mmCIF file of C-alpha atoms and ligand atoms in Angstrom:
data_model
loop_
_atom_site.group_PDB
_atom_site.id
_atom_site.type_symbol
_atom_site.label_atom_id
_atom_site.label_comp_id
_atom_site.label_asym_id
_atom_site.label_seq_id
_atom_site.Cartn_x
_atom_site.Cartn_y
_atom_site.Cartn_z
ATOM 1 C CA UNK A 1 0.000 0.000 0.000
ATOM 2 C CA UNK A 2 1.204 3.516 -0.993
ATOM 3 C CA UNK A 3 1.159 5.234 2.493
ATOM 4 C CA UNK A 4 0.755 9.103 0.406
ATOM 5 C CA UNK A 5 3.388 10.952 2.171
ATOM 6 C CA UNK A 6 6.431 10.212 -0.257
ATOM 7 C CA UNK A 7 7.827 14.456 0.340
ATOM 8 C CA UNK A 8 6.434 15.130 3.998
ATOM 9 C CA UNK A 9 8.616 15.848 6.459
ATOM 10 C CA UNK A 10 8.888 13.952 9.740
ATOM 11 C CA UNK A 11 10.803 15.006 13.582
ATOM 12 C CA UNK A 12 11.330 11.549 14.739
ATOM 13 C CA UNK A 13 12.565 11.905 18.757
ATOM 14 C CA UNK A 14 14.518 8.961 20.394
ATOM 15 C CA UNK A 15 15.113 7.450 17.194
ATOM 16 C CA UNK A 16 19.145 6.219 17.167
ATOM 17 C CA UNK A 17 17.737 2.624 18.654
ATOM 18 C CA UNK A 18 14.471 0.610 19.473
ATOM 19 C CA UNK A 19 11.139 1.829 18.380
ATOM 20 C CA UNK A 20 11.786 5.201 17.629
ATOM 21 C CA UNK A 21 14.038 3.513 14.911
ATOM 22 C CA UNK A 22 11.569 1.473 13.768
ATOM 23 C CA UNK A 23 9.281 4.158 13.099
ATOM 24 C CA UNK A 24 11.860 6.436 11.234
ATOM 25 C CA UNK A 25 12.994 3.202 8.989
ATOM 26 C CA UNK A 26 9.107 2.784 8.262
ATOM 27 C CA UNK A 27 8.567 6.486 7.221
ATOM 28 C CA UNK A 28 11.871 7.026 5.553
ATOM 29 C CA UNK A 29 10.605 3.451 3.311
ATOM 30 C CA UNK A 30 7.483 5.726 2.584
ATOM 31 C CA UNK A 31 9.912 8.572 0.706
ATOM 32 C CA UNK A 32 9.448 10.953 4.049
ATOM 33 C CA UNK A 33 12.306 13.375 4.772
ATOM 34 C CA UNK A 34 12.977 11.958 8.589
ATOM 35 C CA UNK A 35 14.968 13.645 11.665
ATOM 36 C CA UNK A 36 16.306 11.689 13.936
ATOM 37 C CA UNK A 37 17.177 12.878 17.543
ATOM 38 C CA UNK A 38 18.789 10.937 19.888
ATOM 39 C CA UNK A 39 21.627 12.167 22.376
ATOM 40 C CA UNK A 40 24.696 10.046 21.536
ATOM 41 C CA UNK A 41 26.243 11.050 18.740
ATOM 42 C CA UNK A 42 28.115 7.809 17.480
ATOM 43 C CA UNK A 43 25.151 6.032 17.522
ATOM 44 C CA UNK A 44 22.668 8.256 16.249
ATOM 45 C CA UNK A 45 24.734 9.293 13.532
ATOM 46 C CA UNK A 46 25.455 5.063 12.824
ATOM 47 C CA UNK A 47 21.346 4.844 12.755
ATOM 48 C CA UNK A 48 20.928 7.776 10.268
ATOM 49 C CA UNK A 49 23.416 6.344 7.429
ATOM 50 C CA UNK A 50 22.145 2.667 7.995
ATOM 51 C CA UNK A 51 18.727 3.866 7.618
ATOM 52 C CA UNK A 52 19.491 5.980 4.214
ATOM 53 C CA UNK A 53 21.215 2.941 2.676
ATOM 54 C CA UNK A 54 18.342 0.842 3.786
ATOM 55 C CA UNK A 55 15.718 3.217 2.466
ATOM 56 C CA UNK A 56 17.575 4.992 -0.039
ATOM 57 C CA UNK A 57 16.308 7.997 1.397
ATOM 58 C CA UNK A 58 17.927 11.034 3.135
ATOM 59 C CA UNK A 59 18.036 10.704 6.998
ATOM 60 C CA UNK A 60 18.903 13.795 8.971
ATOM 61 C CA UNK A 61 20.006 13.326 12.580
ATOM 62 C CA UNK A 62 20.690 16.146 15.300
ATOM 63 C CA UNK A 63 22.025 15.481 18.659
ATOM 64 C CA UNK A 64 19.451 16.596 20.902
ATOM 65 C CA UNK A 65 17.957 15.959 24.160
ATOM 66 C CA UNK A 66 14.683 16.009 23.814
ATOM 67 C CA UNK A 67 13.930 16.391 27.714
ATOM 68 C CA UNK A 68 15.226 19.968 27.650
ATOM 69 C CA UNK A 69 14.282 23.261 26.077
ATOM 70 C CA UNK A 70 17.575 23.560 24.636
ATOM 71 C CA UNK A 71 17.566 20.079 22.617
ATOM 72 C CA UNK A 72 13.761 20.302 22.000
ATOM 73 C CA UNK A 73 15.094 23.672 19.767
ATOM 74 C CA UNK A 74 17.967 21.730 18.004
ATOM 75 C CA UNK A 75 15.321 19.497 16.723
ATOM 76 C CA UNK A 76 13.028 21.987 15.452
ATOM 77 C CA UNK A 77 16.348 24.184 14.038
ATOM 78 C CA UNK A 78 16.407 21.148 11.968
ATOM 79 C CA UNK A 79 13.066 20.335 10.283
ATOM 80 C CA UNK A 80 11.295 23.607 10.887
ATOM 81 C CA UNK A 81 8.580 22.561 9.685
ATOM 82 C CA UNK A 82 7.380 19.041 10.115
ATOM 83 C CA UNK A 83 4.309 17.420 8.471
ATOM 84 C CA UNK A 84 4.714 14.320 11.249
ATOM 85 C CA UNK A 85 6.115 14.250 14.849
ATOM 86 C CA UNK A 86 7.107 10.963 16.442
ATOM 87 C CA UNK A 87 6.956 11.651 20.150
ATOM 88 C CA UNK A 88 9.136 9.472 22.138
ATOM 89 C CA UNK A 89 12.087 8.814 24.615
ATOM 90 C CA UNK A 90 13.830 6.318 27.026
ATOM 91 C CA UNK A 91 11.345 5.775 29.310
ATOM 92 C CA UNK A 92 11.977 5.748 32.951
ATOM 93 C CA UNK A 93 13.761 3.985 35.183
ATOM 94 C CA UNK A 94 11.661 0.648 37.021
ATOM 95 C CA UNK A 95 11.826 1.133 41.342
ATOM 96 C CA UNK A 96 9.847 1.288 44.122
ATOM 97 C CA UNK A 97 7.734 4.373 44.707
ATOM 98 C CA UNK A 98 8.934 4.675 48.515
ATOM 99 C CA UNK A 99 12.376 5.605 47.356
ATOM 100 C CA UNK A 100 11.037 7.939 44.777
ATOM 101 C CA UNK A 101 11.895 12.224 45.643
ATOM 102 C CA UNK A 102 9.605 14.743 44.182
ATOM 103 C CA UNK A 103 12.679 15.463 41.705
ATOM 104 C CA UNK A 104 12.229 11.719 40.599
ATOM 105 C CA UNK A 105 8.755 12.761 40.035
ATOM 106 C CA UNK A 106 9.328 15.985 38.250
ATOM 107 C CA UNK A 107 11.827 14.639 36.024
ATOM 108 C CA UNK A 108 9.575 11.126 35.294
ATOM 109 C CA UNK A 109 6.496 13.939 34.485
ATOM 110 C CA UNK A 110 9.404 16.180 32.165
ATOM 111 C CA UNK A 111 10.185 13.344 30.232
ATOM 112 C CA UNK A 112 7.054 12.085 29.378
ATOM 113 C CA UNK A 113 4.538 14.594 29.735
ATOM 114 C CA UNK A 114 5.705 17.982 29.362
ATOM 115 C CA UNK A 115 8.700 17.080 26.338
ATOM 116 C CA UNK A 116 5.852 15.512 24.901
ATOM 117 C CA UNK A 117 3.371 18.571 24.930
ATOM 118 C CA UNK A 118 6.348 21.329 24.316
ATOM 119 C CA UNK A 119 6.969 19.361 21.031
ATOM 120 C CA UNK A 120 3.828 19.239 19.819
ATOM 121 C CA UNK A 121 3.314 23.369 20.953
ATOM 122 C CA UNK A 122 5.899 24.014 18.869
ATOM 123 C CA UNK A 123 4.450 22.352 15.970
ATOM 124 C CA UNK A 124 0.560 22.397 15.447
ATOM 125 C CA UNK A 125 -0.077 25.579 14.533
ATOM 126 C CA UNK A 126 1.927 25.003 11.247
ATOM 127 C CA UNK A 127 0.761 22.022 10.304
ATOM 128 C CA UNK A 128 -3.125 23.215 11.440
ATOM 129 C CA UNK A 129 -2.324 26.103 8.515
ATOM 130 C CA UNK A 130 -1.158 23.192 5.853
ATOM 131 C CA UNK A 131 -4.073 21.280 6.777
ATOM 132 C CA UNK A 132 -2.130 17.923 7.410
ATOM 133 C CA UNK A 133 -0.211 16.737 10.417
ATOM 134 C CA UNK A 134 0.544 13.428 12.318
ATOM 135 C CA UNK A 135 1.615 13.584 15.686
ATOM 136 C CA UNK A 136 2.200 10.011 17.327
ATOM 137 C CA UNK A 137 3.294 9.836 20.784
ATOM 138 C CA UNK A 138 4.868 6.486 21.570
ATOM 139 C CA UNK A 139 3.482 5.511 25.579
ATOM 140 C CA UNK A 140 3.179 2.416 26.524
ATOM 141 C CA UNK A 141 0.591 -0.426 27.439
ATOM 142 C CA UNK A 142 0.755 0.762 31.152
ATOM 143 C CA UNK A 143 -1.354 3.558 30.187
ATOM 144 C CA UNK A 144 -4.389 1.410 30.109
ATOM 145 C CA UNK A 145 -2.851 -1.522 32.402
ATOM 146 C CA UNK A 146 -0.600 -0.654 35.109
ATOM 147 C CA UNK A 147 3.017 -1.873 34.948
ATOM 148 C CA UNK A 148 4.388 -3.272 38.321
ATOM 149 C CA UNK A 149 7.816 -1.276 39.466
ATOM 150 C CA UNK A 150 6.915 1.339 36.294
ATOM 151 C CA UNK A 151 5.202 3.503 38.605
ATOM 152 C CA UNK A 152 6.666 6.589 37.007
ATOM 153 C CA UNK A 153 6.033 5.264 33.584
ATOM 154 C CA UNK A 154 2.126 4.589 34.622
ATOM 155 C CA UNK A 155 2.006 8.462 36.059
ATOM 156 C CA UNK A 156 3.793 10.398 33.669
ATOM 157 C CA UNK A 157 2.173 9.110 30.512
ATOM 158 C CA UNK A 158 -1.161 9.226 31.784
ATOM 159 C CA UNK A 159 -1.034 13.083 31.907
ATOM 160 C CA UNK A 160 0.564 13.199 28.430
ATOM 161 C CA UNK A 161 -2.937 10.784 27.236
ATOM 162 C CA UNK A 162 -5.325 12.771 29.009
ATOM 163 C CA UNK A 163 -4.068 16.165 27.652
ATOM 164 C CA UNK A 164 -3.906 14.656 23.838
ATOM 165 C CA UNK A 165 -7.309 13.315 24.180
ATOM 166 C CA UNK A 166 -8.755 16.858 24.095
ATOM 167 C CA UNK A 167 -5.961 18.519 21.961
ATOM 168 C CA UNK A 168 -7.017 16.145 19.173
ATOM 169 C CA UNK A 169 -10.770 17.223 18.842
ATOM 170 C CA UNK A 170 -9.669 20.616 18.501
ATOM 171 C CA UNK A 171 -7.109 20.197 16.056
ATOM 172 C CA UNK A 172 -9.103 17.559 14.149
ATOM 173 C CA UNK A 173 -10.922 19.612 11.539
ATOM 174 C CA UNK A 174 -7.735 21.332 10.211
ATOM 175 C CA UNK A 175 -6.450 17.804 8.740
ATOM 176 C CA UNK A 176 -4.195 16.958 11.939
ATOM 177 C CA UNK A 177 -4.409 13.304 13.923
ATOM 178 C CA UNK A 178 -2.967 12.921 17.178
ATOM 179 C CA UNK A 179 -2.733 9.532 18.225
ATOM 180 C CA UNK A 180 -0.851 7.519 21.257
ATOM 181 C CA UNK A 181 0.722 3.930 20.484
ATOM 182 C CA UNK A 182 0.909 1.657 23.473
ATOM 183 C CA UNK A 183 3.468 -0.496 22.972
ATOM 184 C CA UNK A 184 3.798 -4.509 24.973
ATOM 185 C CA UNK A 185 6.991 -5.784 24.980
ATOM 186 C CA UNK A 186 9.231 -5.204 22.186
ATOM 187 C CA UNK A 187 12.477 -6.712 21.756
ATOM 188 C CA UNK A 188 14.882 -3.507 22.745
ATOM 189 C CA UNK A 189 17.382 -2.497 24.728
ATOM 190 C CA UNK A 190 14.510 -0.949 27.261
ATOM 191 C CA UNK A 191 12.912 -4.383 27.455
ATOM 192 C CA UNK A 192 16.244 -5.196 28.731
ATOM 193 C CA UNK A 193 16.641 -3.176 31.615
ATOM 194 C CA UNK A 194 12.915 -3.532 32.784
ATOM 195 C CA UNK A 195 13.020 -7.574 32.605
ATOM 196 C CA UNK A 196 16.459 -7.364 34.149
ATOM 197 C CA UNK A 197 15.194 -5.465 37.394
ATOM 198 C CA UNK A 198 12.280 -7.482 37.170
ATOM 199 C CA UNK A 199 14.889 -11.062 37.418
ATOM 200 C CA UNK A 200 16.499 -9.413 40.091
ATOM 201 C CA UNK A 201 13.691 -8.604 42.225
ATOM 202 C CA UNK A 202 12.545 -11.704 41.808
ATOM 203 C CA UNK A 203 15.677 -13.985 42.362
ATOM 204 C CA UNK A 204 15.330 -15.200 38.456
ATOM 205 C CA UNK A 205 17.542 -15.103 35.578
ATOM 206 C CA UNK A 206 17.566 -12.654 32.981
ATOM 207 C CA UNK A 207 15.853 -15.809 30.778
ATOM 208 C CA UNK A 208 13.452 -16.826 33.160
ATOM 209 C CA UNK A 209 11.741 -14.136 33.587
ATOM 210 C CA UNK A 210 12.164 -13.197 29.639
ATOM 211 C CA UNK A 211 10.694 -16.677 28.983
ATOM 212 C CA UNK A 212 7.801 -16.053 31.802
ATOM 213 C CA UNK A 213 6.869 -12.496 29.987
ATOM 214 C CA UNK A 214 6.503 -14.364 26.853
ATOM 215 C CA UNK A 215 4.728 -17.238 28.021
ATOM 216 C CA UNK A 216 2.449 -14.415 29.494
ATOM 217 C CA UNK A 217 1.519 -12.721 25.817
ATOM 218 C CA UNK A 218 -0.922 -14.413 23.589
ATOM 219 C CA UNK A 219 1.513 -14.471 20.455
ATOM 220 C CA UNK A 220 3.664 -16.194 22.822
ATOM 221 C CA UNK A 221 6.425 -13.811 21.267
ATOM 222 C CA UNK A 222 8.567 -10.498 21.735
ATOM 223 C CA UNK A 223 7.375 -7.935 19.352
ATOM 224 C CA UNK A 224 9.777 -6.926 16.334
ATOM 225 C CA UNK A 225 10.017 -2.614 16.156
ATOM 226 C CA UNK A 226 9.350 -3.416 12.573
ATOM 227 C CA UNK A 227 6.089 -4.445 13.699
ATOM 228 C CA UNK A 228 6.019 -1.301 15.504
ATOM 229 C CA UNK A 229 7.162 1.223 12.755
ATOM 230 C CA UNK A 230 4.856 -0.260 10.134
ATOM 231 C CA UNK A 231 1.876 0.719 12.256
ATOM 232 C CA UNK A 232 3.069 4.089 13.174
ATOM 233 C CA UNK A 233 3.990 4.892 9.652
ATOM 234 C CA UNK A 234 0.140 3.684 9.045
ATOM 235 C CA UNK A 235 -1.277 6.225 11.464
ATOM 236 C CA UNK A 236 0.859 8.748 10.020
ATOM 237 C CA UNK A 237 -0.495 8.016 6.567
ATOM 238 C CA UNK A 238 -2.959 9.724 4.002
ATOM 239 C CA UNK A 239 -5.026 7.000 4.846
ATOM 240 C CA UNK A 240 -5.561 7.060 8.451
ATOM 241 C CA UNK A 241 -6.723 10.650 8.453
ATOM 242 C CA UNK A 242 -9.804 9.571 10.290
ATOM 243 C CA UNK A 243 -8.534 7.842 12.895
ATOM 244 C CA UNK A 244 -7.422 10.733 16.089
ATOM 245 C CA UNK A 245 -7.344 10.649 19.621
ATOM 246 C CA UNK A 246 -6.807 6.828 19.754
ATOM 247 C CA UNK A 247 -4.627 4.927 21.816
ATOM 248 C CA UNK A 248 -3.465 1.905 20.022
ATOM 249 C CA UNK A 249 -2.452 -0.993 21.538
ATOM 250 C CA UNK A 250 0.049 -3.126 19.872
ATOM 251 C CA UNK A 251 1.251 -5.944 22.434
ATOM 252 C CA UNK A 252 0.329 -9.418 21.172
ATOM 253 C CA UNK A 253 -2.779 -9.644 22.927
ATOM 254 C CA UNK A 254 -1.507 -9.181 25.927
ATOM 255 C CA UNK A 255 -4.076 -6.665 27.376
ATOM 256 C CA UNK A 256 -6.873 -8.849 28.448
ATOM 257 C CA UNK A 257 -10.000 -6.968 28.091
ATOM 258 C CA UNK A 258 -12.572 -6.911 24.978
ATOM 259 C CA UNK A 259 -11.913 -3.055 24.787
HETATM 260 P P1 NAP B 301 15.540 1.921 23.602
HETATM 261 O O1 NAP B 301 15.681 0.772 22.678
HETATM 262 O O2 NAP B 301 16.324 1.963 24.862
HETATM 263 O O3 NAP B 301 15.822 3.259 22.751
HETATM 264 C C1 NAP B 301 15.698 4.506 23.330
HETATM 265 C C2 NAP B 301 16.108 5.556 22.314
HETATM 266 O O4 NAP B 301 15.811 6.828 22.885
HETATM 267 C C3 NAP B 301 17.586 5.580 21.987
HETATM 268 O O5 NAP B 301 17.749 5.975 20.646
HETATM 269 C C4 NAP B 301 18.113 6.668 22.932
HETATM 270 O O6 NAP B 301 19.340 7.198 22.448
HETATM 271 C C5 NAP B 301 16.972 7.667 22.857
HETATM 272 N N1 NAP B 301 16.818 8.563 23.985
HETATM 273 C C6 NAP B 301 16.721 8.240 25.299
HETATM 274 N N2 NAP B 301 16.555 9.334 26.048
HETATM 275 C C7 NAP B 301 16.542 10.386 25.181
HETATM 276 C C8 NAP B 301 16.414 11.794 25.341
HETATM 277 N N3 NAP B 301 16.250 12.344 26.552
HETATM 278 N N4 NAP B 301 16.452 12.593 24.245
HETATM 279 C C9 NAP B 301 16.608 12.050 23.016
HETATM 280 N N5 NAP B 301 16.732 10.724 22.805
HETATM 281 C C10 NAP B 301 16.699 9.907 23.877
HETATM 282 O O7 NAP B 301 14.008 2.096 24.092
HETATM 283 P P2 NAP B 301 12.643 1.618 23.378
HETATM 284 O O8 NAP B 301 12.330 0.257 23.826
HETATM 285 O O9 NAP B 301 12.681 1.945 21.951
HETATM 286 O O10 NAP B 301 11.609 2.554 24.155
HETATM 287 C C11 NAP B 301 11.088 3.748 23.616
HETATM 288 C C12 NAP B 301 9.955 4.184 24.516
HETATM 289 O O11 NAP B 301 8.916 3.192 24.502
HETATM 290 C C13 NAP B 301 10.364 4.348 25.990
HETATM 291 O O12 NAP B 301 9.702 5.443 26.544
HETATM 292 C C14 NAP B 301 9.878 3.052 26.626
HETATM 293 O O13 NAP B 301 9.626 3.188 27.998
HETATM 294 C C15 NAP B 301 8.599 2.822 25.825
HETATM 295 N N6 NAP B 301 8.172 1.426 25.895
HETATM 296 C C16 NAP B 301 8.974 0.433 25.417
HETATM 297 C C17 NAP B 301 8.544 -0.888 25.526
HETATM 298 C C18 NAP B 301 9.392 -2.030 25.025
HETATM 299 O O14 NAP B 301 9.038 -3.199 25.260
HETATM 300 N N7 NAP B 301 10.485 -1.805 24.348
HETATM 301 C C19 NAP B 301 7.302 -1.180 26.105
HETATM 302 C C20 NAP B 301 6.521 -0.137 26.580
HETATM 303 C C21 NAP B 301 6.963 1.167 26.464
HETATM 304 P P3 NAP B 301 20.344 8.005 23.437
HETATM 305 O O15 NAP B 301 20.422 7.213 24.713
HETATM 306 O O16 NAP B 301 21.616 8.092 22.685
HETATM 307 O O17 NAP B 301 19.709 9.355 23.660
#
């Protein structure tokens, strides 16, 4: 399927490794101009050629961190303009609330609220007087199913969903979807730390409890962020104009319930 946005140009944040990655590969496939941002420079800049060779497209990349004002402007000194922006970033670390300070707090609600919202401030307005935009944020399943030892993960995104489920009636009649993927677990270096912390807690191996999460998911397998980029580059497509305000699940099944 032609996706329609061969031309557009996409702000892809977080997007040297993992799922951010996926979704740049997946729009850069589609002919988009793509911006990466990630904050190593090594790696970001590896990502960027390996995705232009694969693609045969151009891949920008800018060192920026996206949690601060400063790297949030790098970004947009880079694609002024974007037709799509990929929220995203590297999540938060798993604990236990009781050791958590309000500065955990503030910089757990930073990262994945407020980033989040300055990005797409920054952005709307143009794209509202084009009459097209895509703005995905990437969240995760514990938005609709808490995630145990994620507590700052569960919090912080939450706020982000809320605030996007309003933004994206108002914006909707000027041609612009907003729309939250919820990723399960996908095979990346994230899933790595949180099922490592998880082992440890629980006096398991890193495979056990890898091997218990998967036994846990319906597909009885670790998402690919292939899997994941091919449906963001869908909801960032000509033809998924009517789809906004959604928060789409892609784990495997693993969310129990019928909605
Ligand atoms: P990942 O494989 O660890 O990749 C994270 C990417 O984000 C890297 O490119 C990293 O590069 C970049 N990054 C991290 N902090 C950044 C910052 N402040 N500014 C700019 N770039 C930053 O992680 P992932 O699995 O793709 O996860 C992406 C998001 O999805 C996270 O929020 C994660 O919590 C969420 N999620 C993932 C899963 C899963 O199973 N993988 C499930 C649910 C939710 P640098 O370190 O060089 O900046």
């Amino acid at each position: 399927m032609d996706l329609g946005i061969g031309g557009k140009r996409a702000i892809v944040c977080a997007a040297s490794q993992g799922l951010g990655r996926g979704c740049a590969e997946a729009l850069a496939r589609e002919g988009v101009q793509v911006t990466i941002a990630a904050r190593t420079r090594d790696t970001l800049e590896a990502a960027a050629r390996e995705i232009a060779a694969e693609t045969h497209t151009p891949v920008m990349s800018i060192v920026a961190d996206v949690t601060t004002p400063r790297g949030r402007a790098a970004a947009l000194e880079a694609c002024p303009e974007p037709d799509i922006l990929i929220n995203n970033g590297g999540g938060e670390p798993p604990g236990d609330f009781h050791d958590w300070t309000p500065e955990d707090w503030l910089r757990a609600v930073n990262a994945s609220m407020i980033a989040p919202i300055e990005m797409i401030k920054a952005t709307i307005d143009g794209m509202t007087a084009r009459r097209f935009g895509r703005i995905v944020n990437i969240t995760s399943s514990a938005v609709k199913a808490p995630l145990k030892n994620l507590g700052l993960s569960n919090a912080g995104r939450s706020g982000l969903t809320g605030f996007v489920a309003g933004l994206a009636r108002e914006v909707a009649p000027h041609g612009v979807t907003i729309n939250n993927v919820l990723p399960g677990a996908f095979d990346t270096g994230r899933l790595q730390v949180v099922l490592g912390y998880a082992a440890e807690q629980a006096g398991r191996t890193f495979e056990e409890q890898l091997a218990l999460r998967t036994e846990a998911i319906p597909a009885r397998r670790i998402g690919t962020v292939a899997e994941f980029g091919a449906l963001c580059a869908y909801l960032c497509s000509m033809h998924a104009g009517y789809i906004t305000g959604q928060n789409v699940l892609i784990d495997g099944g693993a969310y129990p319930g019928t909605f």
